Coordinates of C-alpha atoms in Angstrom, one line a residue:
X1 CA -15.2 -2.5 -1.8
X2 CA -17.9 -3.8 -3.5
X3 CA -20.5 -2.2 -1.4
X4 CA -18.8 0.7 -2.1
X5 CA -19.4 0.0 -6.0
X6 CA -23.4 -0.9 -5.4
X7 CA -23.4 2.7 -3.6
X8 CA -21.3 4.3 -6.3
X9 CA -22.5 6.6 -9.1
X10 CA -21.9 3.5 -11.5
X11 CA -24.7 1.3 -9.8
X12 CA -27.4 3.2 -7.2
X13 CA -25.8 6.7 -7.1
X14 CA -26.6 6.7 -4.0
X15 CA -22.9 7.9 -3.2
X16 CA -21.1 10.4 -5.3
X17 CA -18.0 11.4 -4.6
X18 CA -17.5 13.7 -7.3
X19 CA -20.4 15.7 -5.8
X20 CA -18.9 15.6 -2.3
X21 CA -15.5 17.2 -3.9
X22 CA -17.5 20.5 -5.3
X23 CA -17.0 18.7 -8.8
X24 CA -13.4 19.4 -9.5
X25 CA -11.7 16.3 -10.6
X26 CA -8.8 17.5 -8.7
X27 CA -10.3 17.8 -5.2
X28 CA -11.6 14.6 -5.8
X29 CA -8.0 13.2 -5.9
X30 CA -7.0 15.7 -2.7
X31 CA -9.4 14.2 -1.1
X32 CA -8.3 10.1 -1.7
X33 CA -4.5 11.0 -1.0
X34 CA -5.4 12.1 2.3
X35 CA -7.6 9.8 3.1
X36 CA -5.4 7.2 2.3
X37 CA -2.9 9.0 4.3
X38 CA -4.6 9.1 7.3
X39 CA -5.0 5.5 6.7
X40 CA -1.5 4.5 6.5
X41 CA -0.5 6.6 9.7
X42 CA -3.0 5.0 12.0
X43 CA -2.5 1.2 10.3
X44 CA 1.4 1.6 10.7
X45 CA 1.2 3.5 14.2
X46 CA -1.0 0.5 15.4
X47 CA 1.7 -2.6 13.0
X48 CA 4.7 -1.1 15.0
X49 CA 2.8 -1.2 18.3
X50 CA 1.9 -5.0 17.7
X51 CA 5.8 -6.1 17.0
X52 CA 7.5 -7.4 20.0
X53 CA 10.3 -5.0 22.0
X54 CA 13.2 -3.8 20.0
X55 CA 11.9 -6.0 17.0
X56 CA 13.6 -3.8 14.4
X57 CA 16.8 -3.9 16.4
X58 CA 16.6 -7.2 17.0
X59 CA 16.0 -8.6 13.4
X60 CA 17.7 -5.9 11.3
X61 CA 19.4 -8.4 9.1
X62 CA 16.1 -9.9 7.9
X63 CA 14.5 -6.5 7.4
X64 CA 17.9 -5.3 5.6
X65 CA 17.4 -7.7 3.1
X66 CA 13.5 -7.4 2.5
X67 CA 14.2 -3.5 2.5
X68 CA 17.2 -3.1 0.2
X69 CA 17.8 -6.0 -2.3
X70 CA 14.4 -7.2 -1.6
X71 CA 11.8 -3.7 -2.9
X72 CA 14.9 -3.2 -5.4
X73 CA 13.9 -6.8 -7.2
X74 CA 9.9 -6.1 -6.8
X75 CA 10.5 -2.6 -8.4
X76 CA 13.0 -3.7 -11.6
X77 CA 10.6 -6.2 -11.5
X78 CA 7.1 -5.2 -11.8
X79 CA 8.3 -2.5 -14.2
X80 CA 9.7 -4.9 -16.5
X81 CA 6.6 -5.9 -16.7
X82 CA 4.3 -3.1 -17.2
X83 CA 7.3 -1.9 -20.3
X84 CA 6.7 -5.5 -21.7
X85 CA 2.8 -5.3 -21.9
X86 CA 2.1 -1.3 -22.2
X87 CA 2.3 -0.1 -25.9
X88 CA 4.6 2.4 -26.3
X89 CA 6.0 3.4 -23.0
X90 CA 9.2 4.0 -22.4
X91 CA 10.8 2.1 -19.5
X92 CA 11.7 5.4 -17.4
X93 CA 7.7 5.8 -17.2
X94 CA 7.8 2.1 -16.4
X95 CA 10.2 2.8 -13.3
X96 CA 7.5 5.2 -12.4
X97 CA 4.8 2.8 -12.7
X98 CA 6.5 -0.2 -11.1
X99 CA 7.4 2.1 -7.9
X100 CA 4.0 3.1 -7.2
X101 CA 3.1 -1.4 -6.7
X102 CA 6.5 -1.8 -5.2
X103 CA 5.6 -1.1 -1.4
X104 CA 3.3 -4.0 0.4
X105 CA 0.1 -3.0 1.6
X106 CA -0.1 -3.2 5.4
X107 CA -3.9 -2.8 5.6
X108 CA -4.7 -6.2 3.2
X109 CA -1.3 -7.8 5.1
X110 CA -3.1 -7.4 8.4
X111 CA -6.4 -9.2 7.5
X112 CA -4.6 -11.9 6.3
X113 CA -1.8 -12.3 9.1
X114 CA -3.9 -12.0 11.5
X115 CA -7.0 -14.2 12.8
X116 CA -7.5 -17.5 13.6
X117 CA -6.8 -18.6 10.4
X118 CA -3.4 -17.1 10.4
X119 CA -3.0 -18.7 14.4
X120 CA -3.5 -21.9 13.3
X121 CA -1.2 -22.0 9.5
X122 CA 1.4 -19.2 9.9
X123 CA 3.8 -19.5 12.3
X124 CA 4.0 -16.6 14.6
X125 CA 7.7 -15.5 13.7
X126 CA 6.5 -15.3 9.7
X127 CA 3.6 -13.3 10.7
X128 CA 5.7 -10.7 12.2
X129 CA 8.6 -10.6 9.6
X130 CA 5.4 -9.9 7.3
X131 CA 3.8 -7.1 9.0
X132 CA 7.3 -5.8 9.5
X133 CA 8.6 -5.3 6.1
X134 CA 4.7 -4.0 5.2
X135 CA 5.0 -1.6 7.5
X136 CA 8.5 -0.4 7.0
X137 CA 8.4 -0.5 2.7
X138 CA 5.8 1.4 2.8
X139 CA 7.9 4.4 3.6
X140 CA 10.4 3.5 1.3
X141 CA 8.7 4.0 -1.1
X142 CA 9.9 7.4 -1.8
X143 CA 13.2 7.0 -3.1
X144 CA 12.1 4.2 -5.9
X145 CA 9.5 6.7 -7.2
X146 CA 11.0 9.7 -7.2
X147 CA 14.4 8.6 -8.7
X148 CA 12.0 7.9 -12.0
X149 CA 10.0 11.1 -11.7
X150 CA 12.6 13.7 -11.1
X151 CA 14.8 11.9 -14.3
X152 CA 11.1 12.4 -16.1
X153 CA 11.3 16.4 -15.2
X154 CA 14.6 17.0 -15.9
X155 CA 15.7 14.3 -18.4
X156 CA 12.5 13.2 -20.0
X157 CA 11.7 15.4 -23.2
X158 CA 14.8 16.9 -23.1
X159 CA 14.1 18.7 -19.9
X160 CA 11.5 20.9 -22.1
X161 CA 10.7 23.6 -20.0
X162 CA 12.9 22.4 -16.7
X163 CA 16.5 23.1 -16.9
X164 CA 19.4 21.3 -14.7
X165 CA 19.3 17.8 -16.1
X166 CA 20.4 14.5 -14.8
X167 CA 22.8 16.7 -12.2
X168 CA 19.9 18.3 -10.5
X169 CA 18.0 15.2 -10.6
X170 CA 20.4 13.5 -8.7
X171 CA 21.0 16.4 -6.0
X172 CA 17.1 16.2 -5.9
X173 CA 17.2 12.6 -5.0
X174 CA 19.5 12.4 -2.9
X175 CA 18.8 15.7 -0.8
X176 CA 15.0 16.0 -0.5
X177 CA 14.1 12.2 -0.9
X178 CA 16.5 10.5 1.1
X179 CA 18.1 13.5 3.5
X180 CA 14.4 15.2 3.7
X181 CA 11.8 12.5 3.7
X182 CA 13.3 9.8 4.4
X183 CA 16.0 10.5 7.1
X184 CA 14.3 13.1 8.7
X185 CA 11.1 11.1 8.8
X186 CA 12.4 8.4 10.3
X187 CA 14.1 10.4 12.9
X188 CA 11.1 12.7 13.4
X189 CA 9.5 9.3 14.3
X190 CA 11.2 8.1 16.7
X191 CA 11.8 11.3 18.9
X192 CA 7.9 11.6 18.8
X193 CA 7.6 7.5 19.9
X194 CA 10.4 8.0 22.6
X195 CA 9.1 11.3 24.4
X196 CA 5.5 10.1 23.9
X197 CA 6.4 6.3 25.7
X198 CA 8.0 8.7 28.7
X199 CA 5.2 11.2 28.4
X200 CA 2.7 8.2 29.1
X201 CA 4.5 6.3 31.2
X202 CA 4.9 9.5 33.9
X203 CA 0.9 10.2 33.2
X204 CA 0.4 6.3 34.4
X205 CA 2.5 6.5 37.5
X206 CA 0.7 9.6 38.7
X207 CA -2.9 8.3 37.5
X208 CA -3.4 11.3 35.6
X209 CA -4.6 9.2 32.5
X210 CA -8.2 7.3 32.6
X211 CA -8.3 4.0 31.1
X212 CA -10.6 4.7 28.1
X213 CA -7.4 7.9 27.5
X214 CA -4.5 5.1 27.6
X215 CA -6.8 2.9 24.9
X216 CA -6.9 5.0 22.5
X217 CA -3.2 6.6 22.9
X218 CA -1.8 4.8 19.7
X219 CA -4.7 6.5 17.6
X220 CA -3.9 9.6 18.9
X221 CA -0.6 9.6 18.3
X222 CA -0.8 8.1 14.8
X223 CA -3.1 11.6 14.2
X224 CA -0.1 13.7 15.8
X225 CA 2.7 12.2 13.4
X226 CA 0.7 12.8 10.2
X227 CA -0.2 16.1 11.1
X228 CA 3.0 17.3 12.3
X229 CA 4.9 15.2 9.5
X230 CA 2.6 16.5 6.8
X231 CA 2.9 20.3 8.0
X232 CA 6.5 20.0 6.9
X233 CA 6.5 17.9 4.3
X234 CA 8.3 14.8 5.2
X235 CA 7.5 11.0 5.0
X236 CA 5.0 10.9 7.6
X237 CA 4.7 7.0 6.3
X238 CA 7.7 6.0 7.6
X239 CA 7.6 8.5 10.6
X240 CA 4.2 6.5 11.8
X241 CA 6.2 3.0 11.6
X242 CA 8.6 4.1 13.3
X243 CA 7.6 6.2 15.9
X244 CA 4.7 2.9 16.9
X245 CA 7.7 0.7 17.1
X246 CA 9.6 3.1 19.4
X247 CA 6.5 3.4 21.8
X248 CA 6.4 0.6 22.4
X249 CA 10.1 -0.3 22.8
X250 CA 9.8 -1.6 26.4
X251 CA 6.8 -3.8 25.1
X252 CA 4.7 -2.1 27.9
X253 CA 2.1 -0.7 26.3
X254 CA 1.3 -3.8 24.1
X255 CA 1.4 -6.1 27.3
X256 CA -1.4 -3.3 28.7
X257 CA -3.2 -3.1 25.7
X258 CA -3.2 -7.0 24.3
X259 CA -6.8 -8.1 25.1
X260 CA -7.9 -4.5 24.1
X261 CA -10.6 -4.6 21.7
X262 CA -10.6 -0.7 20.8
X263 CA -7.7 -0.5 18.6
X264 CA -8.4 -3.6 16.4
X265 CA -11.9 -1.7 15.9
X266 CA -10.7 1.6 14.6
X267 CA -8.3 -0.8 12.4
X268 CA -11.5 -2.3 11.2
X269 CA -13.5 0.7 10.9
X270 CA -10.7 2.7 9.3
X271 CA -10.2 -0.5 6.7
X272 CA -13.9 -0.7 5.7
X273 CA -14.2 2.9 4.8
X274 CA -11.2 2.8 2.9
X275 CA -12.4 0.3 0.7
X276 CA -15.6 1.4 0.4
X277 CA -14.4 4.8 -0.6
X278 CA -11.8 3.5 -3.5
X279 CA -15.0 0.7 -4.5
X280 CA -17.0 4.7 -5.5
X281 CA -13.7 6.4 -6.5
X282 CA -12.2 3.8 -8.8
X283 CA -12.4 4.9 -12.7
X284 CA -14.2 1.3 -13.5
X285 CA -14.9 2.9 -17.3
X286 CA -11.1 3.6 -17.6
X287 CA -10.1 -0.6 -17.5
X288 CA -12.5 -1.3 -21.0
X289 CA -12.4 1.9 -22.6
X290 CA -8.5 2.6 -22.3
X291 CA -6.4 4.4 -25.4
X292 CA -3.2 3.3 -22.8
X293 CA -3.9 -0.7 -22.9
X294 CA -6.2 -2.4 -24.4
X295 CA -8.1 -4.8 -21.7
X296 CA -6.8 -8.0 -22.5
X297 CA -2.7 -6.7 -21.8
X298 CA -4.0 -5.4 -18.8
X299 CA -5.6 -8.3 -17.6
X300 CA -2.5 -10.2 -18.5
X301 CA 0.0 -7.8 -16.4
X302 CA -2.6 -8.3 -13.7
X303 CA -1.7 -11.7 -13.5
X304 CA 2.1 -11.9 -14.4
X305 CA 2.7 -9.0 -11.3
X306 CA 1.0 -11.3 -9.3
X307 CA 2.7 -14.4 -9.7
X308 CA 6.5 -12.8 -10.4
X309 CA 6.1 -9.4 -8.6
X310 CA 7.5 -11.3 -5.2
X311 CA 7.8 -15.0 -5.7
X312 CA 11.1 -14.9 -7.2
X313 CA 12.6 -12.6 -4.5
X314 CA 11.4 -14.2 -1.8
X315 CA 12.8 -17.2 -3.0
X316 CA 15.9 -15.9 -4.2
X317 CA 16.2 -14.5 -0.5
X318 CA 14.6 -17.2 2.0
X319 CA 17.6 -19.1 2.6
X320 CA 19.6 -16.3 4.3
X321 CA 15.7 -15.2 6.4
X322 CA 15.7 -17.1 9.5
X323 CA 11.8 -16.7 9.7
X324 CA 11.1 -18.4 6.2
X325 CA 11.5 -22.5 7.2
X326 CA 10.5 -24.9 3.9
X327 CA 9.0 -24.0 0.7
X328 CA 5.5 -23.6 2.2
X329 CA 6.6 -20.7 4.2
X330 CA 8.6 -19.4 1.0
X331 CA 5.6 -19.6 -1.3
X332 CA 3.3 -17.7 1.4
X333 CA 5.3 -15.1 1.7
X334 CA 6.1 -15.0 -1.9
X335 CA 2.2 -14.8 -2.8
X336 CA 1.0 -12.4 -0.2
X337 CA 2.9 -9.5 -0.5
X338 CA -1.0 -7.6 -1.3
X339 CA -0.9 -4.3 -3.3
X340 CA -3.5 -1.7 -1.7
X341 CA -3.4 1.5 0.3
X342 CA 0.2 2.5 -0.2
X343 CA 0.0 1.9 -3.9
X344 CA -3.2 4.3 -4.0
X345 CA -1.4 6.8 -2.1
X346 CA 1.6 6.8 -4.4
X347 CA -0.2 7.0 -7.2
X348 CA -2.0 10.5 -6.3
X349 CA 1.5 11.6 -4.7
X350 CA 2.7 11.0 -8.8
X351 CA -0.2 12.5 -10.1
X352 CA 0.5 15.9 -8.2
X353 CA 4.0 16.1 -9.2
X354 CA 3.2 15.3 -12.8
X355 CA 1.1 17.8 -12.5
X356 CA 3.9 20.5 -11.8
X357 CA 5.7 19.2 -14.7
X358 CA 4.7 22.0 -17.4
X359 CA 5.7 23.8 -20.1
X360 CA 4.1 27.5 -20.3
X361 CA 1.8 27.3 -17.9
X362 CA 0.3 23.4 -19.4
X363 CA 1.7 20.3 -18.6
X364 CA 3.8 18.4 -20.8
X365 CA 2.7 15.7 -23.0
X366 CA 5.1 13.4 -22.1
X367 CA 3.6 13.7 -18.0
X368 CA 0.4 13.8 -19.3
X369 CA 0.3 10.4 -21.0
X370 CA 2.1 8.9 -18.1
X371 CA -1.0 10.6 -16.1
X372 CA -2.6 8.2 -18.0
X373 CA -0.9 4.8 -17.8
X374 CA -0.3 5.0 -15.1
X375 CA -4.0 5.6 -13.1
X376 CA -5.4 2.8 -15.4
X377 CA -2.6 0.5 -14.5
X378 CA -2.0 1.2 -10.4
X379 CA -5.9 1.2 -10.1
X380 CA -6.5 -2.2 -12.1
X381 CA -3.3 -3.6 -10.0
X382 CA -5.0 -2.5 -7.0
X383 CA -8.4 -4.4 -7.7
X384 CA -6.8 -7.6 -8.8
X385 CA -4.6 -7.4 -5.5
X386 CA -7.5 -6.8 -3.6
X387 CA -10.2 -10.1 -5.2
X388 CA -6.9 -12.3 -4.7
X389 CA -5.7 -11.7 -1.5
X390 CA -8.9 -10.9 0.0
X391 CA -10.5 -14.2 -1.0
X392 CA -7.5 -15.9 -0.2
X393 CA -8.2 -16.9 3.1
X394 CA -11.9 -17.8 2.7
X395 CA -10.9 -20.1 0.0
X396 CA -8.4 -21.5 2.2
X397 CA -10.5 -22.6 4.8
X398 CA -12.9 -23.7 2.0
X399 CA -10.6 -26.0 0.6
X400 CA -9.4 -27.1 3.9
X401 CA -12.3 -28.6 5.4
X402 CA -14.0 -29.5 2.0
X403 CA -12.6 -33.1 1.7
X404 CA -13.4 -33.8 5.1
X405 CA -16.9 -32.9 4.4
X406 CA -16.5 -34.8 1.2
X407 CA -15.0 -37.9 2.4
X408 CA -17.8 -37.7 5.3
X409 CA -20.9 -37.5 2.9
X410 CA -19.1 -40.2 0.9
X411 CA -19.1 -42.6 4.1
X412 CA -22.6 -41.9 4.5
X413 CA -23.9 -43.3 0.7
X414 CA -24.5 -46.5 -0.2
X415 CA -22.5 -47.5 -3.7
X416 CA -24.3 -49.4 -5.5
X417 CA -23.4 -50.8 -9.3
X418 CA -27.0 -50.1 -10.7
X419 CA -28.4 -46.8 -9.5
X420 CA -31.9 -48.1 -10.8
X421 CA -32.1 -50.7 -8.2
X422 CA -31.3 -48.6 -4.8
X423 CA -34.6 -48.6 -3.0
X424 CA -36.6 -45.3 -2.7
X425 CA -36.1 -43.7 0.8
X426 CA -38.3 -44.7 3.5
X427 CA -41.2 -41.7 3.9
X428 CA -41.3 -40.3 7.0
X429 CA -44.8 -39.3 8.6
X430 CA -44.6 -37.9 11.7
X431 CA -48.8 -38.6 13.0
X432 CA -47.5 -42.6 11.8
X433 CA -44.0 -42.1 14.0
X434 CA -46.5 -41.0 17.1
X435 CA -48.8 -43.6 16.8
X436 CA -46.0 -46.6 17.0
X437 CA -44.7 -44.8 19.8
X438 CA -48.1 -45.0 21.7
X439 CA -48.6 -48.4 20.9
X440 CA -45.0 -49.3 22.4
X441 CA -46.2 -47.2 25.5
X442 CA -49.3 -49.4 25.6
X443 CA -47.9 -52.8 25.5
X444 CA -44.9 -51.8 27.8
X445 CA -47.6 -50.9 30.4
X446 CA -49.8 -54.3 30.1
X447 CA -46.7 -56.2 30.2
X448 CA -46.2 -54.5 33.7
X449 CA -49.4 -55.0 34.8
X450 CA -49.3 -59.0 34.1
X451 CA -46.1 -58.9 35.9
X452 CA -47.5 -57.6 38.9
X453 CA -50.3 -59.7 38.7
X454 CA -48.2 -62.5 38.6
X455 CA -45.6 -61.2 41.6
X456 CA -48.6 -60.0 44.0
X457 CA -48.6 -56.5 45.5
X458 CA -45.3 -54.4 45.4
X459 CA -43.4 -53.8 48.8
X460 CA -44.8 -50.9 50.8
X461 CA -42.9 -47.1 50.0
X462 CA -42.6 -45.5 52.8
X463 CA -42.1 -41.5 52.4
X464 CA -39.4 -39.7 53.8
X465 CA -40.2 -38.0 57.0
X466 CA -43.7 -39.9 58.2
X467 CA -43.5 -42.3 61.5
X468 CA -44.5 -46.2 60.3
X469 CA -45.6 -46.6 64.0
X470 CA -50.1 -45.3 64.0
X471 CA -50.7 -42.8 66.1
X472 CA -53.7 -44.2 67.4
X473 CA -54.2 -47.1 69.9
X474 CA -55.3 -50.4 68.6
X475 CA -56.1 -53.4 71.1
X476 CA -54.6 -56.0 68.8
X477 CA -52.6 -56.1 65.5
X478 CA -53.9 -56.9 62.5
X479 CA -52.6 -60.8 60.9
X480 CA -49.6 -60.7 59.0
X481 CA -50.4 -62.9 55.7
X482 CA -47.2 -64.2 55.3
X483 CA -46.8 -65.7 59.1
X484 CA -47.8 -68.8 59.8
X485 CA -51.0 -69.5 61.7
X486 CA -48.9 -70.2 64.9
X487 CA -47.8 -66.6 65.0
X488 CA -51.4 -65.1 63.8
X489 CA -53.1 -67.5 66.6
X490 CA -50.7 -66.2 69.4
X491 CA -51.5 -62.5 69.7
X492 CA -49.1 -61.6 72.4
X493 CA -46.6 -58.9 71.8
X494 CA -43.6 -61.4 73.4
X495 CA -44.7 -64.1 70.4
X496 CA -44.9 -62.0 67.7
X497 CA -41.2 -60.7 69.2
X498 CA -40.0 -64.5 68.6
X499 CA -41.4 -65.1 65.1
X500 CA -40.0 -61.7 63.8
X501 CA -37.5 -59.8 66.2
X502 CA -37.7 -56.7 63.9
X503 CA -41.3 -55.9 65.4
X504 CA -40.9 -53.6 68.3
X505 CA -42.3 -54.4 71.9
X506 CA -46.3 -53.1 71.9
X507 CA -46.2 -51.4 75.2
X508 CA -44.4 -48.8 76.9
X509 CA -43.5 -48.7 80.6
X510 CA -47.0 -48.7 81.8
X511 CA -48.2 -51.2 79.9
X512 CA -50.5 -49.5 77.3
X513 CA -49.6 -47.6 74.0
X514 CA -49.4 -47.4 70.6
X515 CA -49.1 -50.7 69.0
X516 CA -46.9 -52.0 65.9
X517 CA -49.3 -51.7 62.3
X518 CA -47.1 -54.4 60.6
X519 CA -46.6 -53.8 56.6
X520 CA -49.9 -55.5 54.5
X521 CA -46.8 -57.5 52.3
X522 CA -45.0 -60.0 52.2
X523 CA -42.1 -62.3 53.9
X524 CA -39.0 -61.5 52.6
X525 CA -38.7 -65.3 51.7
X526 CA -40.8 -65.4 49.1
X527 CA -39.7 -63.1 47.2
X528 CA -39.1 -64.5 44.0
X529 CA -36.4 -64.8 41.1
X530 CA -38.2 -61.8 39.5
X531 CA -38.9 -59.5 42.5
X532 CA -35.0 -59.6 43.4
X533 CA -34.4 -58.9 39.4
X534 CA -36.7 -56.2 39.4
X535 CA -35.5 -54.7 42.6

């Protein structure tokens, strides 16, 4: 995000986005929602690939309650909120606001479930729960927002300009948000997940599919739903989830795919452009020069949906979630519930509808202010969520190893009740540091040398491989120094055999050969007390 605001037309210019849409406001804001689109369907393709088998089978009670009770507290919630600290909005347009923050982003939940961080603090069972009910709400979305918007058409201004009333509001709801986009979505879904997991599975058994192919399968098919799902016009949010859960129902492709590196880089990829996109998109001039809210409410919501968008349902909830152990685990959950993506994309799905709410041909005013609360208010949301939960984890790990280096550069001083008096530290020269160490060398070698002196010639080394017996003959022997004089004067091979039995005979068979060249050293009896210390 932020390199995204260097690059923006607010710093560098050296991206404009405005430029890139032909500069119509409007295809500016086509443009986002599909991007963000395309964003969801590949994140929540790739978050329902990543839960175990049958996960949403197996743990529907947990997701029941995050799902129904749970999005129903963050929505009353939230727009509570935004009534209490936006002047002069009327708490329908609240409901409207509050809807679009409801959902949990799963593209900020993933960088901070997942990691080594996240290995190492969050239990494995939390992390799931977590990316479940991100991936899931998401889709959900739908009915929260568009029970406030279609009461704003038909009820709001006395339904100037759009007859029918509450009645047709209701039928609306209830038979294109909930029968259209959200049933049929969700089945849509998992049809696609089902034929696609048989589709691949016959491809594999044949070797008909490359490995590079199988890789990149969940991409592919994330690309399919949101086409398909967007051609006729149902909740291809929810259809993504789903339909990555349902692939991967007999957890084989996630067993073939779990030390895969592709996937986690399109997720990467995919994130970083994302961010860098809404970092040049987001109307920065909007937050200080508002006629909506005047900066210092806004920074004030920013903080109160933080702290009591989630914290009171999780822990109004936790005891009946399995996953959630202690109060730790309650308070995590509670904080990172991260507003991002979904709540971009459901504020330019508002946007467009409000945009059909007209009277003669202009929209109404009442959809036109809303127009305005409610892009200041989702956007600044967005970008608090974002510098929270996205320094979260670095903090973290900051404050987690910073006593330790603390308490270890602690251990290292030397307290001392005047400062004044600690001694300077010792300089350190390194030409000084050689010159002691060449000294040392010095005197270590002399020391040798008297100690030789004093000892008398070392043993002889003889090397590996070489005969001690000359090669050429010698009529007599040299004197051993260490014999005694009877040995030296008696020259004869059989005496010098009796004084030392170790010396061999001096002739062969016939008489004549080589004979022994005893060592010039001396008798192993004298060695001394330091010879046998040194040896």
């Amino acid at each position: 995000m932020l390199a995204g605001i260097v690059f923006s037309p607010h710093a560098t210019d050296f991206v404009r986005p405005l430029e890139y849409a032909q500069g119509s406001e409007k295809n500016l804001e086509t443009i986002t929602l599909y991007f963000s689109r395309l964003v969801l369907g590949v994140q929540l393709v790739i978050a329902g690939v990543q839960l175990p088998s049958k996960y949403l089978r197996h743990e529907w009670k947990s997701m029941s309650l995050l799902l129904g009770p749970g999005m129903t507290m963050m929505w009353v919630s939230t727009s509570l909120l935004v009534w209490a600290m936006v002047p002069d909005l009327s708490f329908l347009h609240a409901l409207a606001v509050g809807a679009c923050v409801t959902p949990t982003d799963p593209v900020l939940s993933n960088s901070i479930v997942k990691g080594k961080f996240a290995d190492k603090n969050v239990p494995r069972d939390l992390q799931r729960i977590i990316i479940a009910e991100s991936g899931a709400n998401d889709g959900l979305g739908y009915p929260f927002l568009f029970f406030a918007l279609y009461l704003i058409k038909y009820v709001g201004s006395d339904g100037a300009g759009q007859p029918g009333g509450a009645r047709l509001a209701m039928a609306y709801w209830f038979g294109e948000s909930w029968g259209y986009t959200i049933i049929l979505g969700a089945a849509y879904g998992a049809v696609v997940g089902w034929v696609a997991k048989e589709l691949l599975h016959w491809a594999e058994e044949r070797s008909w599919v490359d490995r590079e192919s199988f890789l990149v399968f969940a991409v592919a098919l994330a690309l399919f739903i949101v086409g398909t799902c967007g051609m006729i016009g149902s909740d291809d949010v929810l259809a993504s989830f789903i339909a990555g859960n349902v692939f991967n129902w007999d957890d084989w492709f996630r067993s073939e795919t779990n030390d895969d590196s592709l996937q986690p880089t399109v997720d990467m990829l995919l994130n970083l452009s994302i961010f860098a996109w809404y970092g040049a998109v987001c109307p920065w001039p909007s937050f200080a020069h508002s006629d909506v809210i005047p900066v210092y409410r806004l920074i004030f919501l920013g903080v109160l949906v933080l702290l009591l968008r989630r914290i009171p349902m999780i822990y109004t909830l936790h005891w009946k979630i399995w996953q959630i152990e202690d109060k730790r685990q309650m308070l995590f959950a509670g904080f990172f519930g991260p507003i991002g993506v979904s709540a971009i994309f459901y504020l330019y799905i508002t946007l467009d509808f409000l945009s059909h709410v007209d009277v003669d041909g202009v929209v109404r005013e009442d959809a036109a202010e809303l127009e305005d609360v409610v892009q200041v208010v989702v956007w600044f949301l967005v970008i608090c969520s974002i510098i929270v939960h996205g320094l979260s984890v670095p903090l973290g790990k900051v404050g987690y190893h910073m006593p330790r280096t603390l308490s270890g550069l602690s251990g290292m001083t030397i307290s001392r009740d005047d400062p004044e008096e600690q001694d300077p530290p010792e300089p350190f020269h390194i030409r000084d540091r050689l010159e002691h160490e060449e000294q040392a060398f010095h005197q270590r070698q002399r020391r040798r040398k008297r100690q030789r002196a004093r000892d008398g010639p070392l043993r002889p080394i003889f090397r590996i491989g070489q005969s001690i017996i000359s090669s050429s003959p010698r009529k007599s022997a040299p004197a051993v120094e260490d014999i005694s004089e009877e040995t030296s004067a008696d020259s004869s091979p059989s005496a010098q055999e009796k004084h030392d039995p170790k010396i061999p005979p001096s002739s062969n068979a016939n008489g004549k050969g080589d004979t022994w060249d005893p060592p010039q050293s001396r008798d192993a009896t004298t060695v001394n007390d330091n010879e046998k210390n040194e040896v």
